[in-house]
Short mmCIF file of C-alpha atoms in Angstrom, two decimals:
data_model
loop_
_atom_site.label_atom_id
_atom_site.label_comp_id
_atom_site.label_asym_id
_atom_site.label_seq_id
_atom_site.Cartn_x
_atom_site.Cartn_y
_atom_site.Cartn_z
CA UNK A 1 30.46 119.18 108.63
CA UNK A 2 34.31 119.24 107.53
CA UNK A 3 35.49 120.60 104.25
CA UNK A 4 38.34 118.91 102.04
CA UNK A 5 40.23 120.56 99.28
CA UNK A 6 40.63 119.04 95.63
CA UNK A 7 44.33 120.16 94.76
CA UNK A 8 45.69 120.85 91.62
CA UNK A 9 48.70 118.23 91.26
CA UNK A 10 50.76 120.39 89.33
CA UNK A 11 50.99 123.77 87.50
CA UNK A 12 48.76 124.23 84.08
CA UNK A 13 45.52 125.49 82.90
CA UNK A 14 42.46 124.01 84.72
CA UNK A 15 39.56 122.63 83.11
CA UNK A 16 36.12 121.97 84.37
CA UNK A 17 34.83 120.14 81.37
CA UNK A 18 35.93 116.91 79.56
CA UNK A 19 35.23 119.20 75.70
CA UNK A 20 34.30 122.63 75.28
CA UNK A 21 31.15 121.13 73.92
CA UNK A 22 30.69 119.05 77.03
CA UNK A 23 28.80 120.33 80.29
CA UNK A 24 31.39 120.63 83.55
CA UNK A 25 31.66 117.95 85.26
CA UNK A 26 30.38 118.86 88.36
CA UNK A 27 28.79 121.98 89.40
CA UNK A 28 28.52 123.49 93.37
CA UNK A 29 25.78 121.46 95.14
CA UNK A 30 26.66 118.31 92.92
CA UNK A 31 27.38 114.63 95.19
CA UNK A 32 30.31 113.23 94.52
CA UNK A 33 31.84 109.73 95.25
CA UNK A 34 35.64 109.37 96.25
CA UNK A 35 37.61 109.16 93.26
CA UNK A 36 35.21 110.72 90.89
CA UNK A 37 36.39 112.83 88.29
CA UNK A 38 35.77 116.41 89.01
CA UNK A 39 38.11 118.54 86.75
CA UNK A 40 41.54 118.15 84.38
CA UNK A 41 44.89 120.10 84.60
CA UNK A 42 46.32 120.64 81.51
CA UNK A 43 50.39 120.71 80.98
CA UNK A 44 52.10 120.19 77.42
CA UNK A 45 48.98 118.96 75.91
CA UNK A 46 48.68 116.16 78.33
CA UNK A 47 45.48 115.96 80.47
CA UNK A 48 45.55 115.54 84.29
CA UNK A 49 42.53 114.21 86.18
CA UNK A 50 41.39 115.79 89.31
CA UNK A 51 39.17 112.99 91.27
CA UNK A 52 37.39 113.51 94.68
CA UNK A 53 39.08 112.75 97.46
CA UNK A 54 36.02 111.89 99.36
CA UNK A 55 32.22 111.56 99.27
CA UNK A 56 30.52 114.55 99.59
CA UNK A 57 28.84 117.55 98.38
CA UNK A 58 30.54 120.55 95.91
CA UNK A 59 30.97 123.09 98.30
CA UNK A 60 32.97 125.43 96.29
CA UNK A 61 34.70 125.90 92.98
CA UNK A 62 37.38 128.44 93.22
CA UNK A 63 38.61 128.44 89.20
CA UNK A 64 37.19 129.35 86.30
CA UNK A 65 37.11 127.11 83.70
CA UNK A 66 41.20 127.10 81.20
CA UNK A 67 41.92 129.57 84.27
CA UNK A 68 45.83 128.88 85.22
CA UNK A 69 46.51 126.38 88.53
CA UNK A 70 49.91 126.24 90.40
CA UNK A 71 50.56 122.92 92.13
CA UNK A 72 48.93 122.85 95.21
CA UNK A 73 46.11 125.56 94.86
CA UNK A 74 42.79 124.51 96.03
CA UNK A 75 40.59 124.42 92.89
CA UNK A 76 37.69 122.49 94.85
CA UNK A 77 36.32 122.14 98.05
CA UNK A 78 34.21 119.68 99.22
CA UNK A 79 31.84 119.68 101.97
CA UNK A 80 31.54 115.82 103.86
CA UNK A 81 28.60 114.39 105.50
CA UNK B 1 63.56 94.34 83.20
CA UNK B 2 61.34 97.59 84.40
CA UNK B 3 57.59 97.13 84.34
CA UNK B 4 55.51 100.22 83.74
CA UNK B 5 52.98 100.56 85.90
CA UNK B 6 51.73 103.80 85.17
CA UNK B 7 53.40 105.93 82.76
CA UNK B 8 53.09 110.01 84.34
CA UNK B 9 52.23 113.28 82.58
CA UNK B 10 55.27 112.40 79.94
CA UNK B 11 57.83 109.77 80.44
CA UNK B 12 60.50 109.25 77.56
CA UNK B 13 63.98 107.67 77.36
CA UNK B 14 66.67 109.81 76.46
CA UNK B 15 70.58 109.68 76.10
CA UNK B 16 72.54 112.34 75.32
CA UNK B 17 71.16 113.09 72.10
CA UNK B 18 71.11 111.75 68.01
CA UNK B 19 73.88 114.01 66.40
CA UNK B 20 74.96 114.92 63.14
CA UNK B 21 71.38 114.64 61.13
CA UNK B 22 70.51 118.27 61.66
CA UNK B 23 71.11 118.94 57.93
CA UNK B 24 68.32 116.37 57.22
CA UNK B 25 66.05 117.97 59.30
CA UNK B 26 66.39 115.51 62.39
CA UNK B 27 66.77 117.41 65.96
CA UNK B 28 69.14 116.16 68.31
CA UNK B 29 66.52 114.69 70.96
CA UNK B 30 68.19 113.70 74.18
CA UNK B 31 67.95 115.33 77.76
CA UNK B 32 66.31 118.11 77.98
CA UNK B 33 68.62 118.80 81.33
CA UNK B 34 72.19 117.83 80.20
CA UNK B 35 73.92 118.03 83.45
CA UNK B 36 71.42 116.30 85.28
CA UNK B 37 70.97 113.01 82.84
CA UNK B 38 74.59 112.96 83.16
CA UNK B 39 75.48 112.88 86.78
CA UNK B 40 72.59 110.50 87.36
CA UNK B 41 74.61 107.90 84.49
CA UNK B 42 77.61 108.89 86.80
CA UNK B 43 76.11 107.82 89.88
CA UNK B 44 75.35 104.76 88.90
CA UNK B 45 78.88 103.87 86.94
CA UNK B 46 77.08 104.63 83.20
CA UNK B 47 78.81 105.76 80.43
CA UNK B 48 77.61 109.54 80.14
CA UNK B 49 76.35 108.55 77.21
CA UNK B 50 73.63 105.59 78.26
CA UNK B 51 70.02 105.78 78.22
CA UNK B 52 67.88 107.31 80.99
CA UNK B 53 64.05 108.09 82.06
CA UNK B 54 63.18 111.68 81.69
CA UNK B 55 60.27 112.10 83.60
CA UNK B 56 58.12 115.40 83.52
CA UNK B 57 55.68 116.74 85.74
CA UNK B 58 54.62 113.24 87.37
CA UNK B 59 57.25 110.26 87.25
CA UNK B 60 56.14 107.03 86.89
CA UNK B 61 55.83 104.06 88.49
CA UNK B 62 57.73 101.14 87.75
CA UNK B 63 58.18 97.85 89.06
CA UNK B 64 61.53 96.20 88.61
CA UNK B 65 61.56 92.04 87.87
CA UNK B 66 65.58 92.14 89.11
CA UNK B 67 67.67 93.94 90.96
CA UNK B 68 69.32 96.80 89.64
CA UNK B 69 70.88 100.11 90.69
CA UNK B 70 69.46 103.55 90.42
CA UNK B 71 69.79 107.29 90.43
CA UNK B 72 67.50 110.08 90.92
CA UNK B 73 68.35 113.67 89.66
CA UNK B 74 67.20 117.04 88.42
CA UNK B 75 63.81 117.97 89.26
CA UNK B 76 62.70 117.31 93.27
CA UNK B 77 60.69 114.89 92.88
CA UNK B 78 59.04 112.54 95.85
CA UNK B 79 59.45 108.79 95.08
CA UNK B 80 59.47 105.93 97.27
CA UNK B 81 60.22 102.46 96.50
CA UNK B 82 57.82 99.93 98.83
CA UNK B 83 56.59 102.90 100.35
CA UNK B 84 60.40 104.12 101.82
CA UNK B 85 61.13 107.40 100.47
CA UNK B 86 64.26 107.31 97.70
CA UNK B 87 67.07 110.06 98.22
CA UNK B 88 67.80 112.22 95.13
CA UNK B 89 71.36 111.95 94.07
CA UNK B 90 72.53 108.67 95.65
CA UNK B 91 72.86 105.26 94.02
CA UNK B 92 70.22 103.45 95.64
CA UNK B 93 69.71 99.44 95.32
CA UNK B 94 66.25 98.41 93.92
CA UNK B 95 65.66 94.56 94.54
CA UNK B 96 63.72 92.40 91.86
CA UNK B 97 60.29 92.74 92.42
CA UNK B 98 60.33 95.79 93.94
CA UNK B 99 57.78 99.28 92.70
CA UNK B 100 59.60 102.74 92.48
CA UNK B 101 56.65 104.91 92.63
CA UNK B 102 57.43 108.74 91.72
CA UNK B 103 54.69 112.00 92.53
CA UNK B 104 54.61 115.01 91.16
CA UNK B 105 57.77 117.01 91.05
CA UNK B 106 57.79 120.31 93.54
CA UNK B 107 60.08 121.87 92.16
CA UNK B 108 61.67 121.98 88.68
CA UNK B 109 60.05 120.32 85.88
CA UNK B 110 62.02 117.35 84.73
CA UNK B 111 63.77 114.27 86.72
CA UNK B 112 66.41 111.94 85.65
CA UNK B 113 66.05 108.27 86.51
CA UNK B 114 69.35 106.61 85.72
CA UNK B 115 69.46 102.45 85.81
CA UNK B 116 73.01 100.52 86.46
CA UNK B 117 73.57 98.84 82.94
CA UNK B 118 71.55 101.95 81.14
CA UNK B 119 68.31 101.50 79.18
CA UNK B 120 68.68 99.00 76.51
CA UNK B 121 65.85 99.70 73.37
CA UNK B 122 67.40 99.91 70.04
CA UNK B 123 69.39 102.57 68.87
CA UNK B 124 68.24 104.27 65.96
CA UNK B 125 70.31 106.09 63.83
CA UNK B 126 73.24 106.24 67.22
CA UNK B 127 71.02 107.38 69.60
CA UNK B 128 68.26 105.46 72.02
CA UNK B 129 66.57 109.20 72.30
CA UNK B 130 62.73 109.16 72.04
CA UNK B 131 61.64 111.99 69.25
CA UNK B 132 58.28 111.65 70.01
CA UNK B 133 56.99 113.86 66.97
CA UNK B 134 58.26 111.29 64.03
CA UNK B 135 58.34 108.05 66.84
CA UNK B 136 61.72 107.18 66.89
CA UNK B 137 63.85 105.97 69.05
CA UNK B 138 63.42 105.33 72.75
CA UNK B 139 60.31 102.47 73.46
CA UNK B 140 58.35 102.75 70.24
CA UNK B 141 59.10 106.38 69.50
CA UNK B 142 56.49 108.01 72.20
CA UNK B 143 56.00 108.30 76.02
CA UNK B 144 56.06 106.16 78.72
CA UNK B 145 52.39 104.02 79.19
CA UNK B 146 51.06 101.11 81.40
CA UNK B 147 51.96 97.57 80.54
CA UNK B 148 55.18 99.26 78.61
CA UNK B 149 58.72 96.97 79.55
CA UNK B 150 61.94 98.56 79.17
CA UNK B 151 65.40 96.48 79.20
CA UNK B 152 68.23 97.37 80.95
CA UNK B 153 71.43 96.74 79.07
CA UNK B 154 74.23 93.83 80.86
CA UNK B 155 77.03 95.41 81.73
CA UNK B 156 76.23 97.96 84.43
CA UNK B 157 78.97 98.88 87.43
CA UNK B 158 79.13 96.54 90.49
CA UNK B 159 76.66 97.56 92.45
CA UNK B 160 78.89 97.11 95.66
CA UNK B 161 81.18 99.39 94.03
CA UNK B 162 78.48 102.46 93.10
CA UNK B 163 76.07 101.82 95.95
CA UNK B 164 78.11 104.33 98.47
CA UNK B 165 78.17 107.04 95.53
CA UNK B 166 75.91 110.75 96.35
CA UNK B 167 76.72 113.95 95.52
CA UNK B 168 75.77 116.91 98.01
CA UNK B 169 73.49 119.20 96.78
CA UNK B 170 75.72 122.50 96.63
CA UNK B 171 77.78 120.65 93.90
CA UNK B 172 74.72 120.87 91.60
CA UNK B 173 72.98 123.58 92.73
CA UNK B 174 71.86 124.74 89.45
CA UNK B 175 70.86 129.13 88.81
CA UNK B 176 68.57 130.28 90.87
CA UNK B 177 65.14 131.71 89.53
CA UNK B 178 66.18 135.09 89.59
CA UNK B 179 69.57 135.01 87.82
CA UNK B 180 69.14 135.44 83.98
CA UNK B 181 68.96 132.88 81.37
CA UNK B 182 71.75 134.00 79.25
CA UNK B 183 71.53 134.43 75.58
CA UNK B 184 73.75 135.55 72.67
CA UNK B 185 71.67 138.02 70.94
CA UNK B 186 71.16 137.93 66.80
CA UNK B 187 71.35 137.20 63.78
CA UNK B 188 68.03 138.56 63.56
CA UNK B 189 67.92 141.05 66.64
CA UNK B 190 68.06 143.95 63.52
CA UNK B 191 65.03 143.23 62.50
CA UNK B 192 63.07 144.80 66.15
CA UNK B 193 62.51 147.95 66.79
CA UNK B 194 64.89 149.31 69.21
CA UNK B 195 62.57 149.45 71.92
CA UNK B 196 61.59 145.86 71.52
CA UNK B 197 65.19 145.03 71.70
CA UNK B 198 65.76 146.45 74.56
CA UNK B 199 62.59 144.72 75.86
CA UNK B 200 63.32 141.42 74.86
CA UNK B 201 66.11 141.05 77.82
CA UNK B 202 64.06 143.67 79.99
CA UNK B 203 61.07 141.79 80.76
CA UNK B 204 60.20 139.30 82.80
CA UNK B 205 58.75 136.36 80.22
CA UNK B 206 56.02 133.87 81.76
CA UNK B 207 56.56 130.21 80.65
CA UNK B 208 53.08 129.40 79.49
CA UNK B 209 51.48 125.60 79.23
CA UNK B 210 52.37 124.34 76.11
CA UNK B 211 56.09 124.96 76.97
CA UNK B 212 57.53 121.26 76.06
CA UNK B 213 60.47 119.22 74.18
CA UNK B 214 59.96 120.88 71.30
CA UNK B 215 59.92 124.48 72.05
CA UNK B 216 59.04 126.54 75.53
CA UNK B 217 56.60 129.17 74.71
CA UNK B 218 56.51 132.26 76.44
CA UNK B 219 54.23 135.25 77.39
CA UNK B 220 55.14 138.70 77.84
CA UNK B 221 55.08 142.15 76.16
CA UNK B 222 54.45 142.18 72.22
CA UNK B 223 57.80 142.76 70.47
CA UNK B 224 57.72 144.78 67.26
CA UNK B 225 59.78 144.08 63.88
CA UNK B 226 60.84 146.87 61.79
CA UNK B 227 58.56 147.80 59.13
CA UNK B 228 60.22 146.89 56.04
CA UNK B 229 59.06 145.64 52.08
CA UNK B 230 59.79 141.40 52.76
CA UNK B 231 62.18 140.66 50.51
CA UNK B 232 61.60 137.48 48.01
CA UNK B 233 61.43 134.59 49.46
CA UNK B 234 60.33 135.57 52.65
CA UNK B 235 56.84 135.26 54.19
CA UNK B 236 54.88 138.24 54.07
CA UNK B 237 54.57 138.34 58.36
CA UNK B 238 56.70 141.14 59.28
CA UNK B 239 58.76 138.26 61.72
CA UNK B 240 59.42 136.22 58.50
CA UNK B 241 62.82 136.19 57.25
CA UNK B 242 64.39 134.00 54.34
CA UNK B 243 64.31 130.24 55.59
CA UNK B 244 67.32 129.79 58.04
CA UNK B 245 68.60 126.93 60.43
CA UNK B 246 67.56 127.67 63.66
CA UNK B 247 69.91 126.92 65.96
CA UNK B 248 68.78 124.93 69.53
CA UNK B 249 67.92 127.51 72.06
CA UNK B 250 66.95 130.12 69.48
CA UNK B 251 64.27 132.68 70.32
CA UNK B 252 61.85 133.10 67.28
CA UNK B 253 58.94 135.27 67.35
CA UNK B 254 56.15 134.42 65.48
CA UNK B 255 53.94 136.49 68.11
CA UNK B 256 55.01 135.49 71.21
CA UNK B 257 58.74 134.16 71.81
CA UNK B 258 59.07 130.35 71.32
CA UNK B 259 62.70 129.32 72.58
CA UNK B 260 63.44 126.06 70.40
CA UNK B 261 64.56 123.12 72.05
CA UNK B 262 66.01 119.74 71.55
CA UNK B 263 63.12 118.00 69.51
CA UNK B 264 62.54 121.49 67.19
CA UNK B 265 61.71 121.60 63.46
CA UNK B 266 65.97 122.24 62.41
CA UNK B 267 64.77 125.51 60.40
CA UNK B 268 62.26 127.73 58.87
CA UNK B 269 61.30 131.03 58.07
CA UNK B 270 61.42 132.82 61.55
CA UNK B 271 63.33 135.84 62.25
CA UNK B 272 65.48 134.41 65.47
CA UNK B 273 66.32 137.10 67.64
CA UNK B 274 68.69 135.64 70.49
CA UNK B 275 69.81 132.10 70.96
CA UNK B 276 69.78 130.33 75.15
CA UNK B 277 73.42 129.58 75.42
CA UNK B 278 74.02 125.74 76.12
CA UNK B 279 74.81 125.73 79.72
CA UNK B 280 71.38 127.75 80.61
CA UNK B 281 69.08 125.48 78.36
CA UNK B 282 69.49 123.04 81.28
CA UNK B 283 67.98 125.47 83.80
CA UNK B 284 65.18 126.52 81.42
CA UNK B 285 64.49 122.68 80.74
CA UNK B 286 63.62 122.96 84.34
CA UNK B 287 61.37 125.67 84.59
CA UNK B 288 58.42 125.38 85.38
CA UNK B 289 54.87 125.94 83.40
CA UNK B 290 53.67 129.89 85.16
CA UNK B 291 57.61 130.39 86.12
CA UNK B 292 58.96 133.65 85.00
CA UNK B 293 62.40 133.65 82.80
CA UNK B 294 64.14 136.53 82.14
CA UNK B 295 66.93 136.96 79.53
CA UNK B 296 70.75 138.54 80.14
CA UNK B 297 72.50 138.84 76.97
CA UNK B 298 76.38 137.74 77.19
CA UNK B 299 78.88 137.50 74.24
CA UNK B 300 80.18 134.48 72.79
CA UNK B 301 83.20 134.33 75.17
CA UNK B 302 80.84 134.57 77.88
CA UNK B 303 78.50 131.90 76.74
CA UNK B 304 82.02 129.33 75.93
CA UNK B 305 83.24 130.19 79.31
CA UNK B 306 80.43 129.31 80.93
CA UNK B 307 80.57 126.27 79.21
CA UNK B 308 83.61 125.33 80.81
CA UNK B 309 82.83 125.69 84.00
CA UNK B 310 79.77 123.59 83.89
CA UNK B 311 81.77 121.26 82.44
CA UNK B 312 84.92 121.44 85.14
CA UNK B 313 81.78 121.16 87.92
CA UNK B 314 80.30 118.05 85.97
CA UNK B 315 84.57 116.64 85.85
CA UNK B 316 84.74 117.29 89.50
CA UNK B 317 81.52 115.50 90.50
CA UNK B 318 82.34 112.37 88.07
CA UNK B 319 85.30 112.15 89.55
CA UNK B 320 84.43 112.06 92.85
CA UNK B 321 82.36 109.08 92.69
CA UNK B 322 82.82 105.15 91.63
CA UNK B 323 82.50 104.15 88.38
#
């Protein structure tokens, strides 16, 4: 078992769903696929996706949903097989 | 030609700026980072004056269909063209077919991509600036997107002649984090309390998300206006004063500070308390979203000798390379 990090890109408010009226889009214990969109970062009104960087399992989620990211804090981690 | 491949958080051409409209309501546009857009035209042999990529947050990536010349400057910023890393401040050759591909920046906020020959879209009303709010100017008035083509203008320096041009970094070392952003305080400054005048260049002031073109927001302790009957004319919010112009790099309050910046609304009904002198809007441009700013106030000598010597340091590094 290894763990890999999902990184926020850059600085801004993290977001775990698509809408506020929309359910996250993953949740700890959810598979993933590589490149699957997992969360947003949010700078001047323009929306940054957050995609797996590898299959694997939702090991942890270590933001809160509009919580504030700095580029390069580990917002995700992901457990592989 | 340059082929956009993918566009980045918010790409936009810019010159130096679309002047003399402010009294028809029509912001100046143009580089958010002055000094930056114009040592990367210098590097490359541009007129100061020519069109360049601003590229926030994430750059883009852009394949060119001929060769052409290039400068990076102002935010850090990795990029690599075919997968070899670019140096920032050097004129570097691109050959045709070749894909600049820029990351996110890590540190600083916005980068400068200067092309030999300077980006050629339509002026509109004297300026090739993108004002993204009306869509004017620039490639269709907005930001940067996939499938977009941009022109470069005929014309540009030899490139034997600009290829050997850098500058080292001390020569643009821009102010550090923790020296003040200087401002010349008023007209409205009356209007606080005391206390929260005293604040306003006491605190530390967090730049917040929505900090942009138009106007960086800020977070930080709750200023208070003097309690006073609004006279006529004036909105009934305590920070409402008769409409004014608001000058760029003005601090208005509505709740929070908003500092205005180069694609503002020209005026309105804000009490401005403090204006970012010229030469220091360039280092706010560049910080970043979660960044602190903090605020020294300085008198109008001050802010106009400051202004020269940015401007002898931008002299002294145009001069020292090839046009």
């Amino acid at each position: 078992m290894a763990t890999e990090s999902v990184t926020a890109p850059m600085p801004g408010v993290f977001y775990r769903r698509p809408d506020p009226e929309e359910p996250p889009f993953v949740e700890v214990g959810d598979e993933v696929t590589e490149g699957e969109k997992v969360g947003l970062v949010g700078v001047m009104k323009n929306f940054h996706d957050i995609n797996a960087p590898t299959d694997g399992t939702i090991a942890a989620i270590n933001f809160e949903n509009e919580e504030a990211v700095e580029a390069g804090d580990e917002v995700i981690e992901i457990e592989t097989a | 030609m340059m082929r956009i491949l993918e566009g980045g958080t918010s790409t936009t051409v810019q010159d130096l700026g679309r002047f003399g409209q402010y009294h028809i309501g029509m912001p100046p546009s143009g580089a958010m980072d002055q000094f930056s857009h114009r040592v990367a035209n210098a590097l490359v042999g541009n007129d100061e004056d020519a069109a360049a990529l601003e590229m926030t947050y994430q750059g883009s990536t852009i394949e060119f269909t001929e060769d052409a010349v290039i400068a990076l400057t102002g935010a850090e910023m990795p990029v690599e063209l075919d997968g070899e890393p670019v140096p920032m401040y050097s004129a570097v050759r691109v050959e045709a077919g070749q894909t600049l591909d820029a990351e996110f920046a890590t540190e600083g906020a916005r980068t400068y991509l200067a092309v030999a020959g300077g980006i050629d879209v339509p002026e509109v009303m004297g300026s090739r600036s993108t004002y993204t709010l009306v869509g004017i100017g620039g490639l269709e008035g907005r930001t940067l997107q996939e499938g977009d083509e941009l022109p470069v203008g005929d014309g540009g320096a030899d490139a034997e002649a600009v290829l050997g041009n850098s500058v080292a970094e001390e020569r643009v070392a821009g102010v550090a984090p923790e020296e003040g952003v200087r401002v010349i305080v008023g007209l409205f400054d009356y209007r606080l309390t005391d206390e929260s005048r005293a604040e306003l260049t006491d605190a530390e002031w967090t730049v917040t998300p929505e900090a942009d073109r138009v106007g960086y927001r800020l977070e930080g302790p709750e200023l208070d206006f003097v309690e006073r009957e609004q006279p006529f004319g004036a909105g009934t919010d305590p920070s409402n004063v008769v409409d004014v112009g608001y000058p760029i790099g003005s601090i208005q309050l509505p709740q929070q500070p908003i500092v205005v910046m180069r694609d503002a609304v020209t005026g309105g009904g804000y009490a401005t308390v403090g204006t970012v002198i010229s030469t220091d809007r360039d280092v706010l441009a560049q910080r970043r979203t979660h960044e602190t700013v903090s605020f020294e106030a300085v008198t109008l000598e001050e802010a106009v000798e400051a202004r020269t010597a940015r401007n002898e340091r931008l002299e002294a590094i145009v001069e020292s390379l090839d046009p």
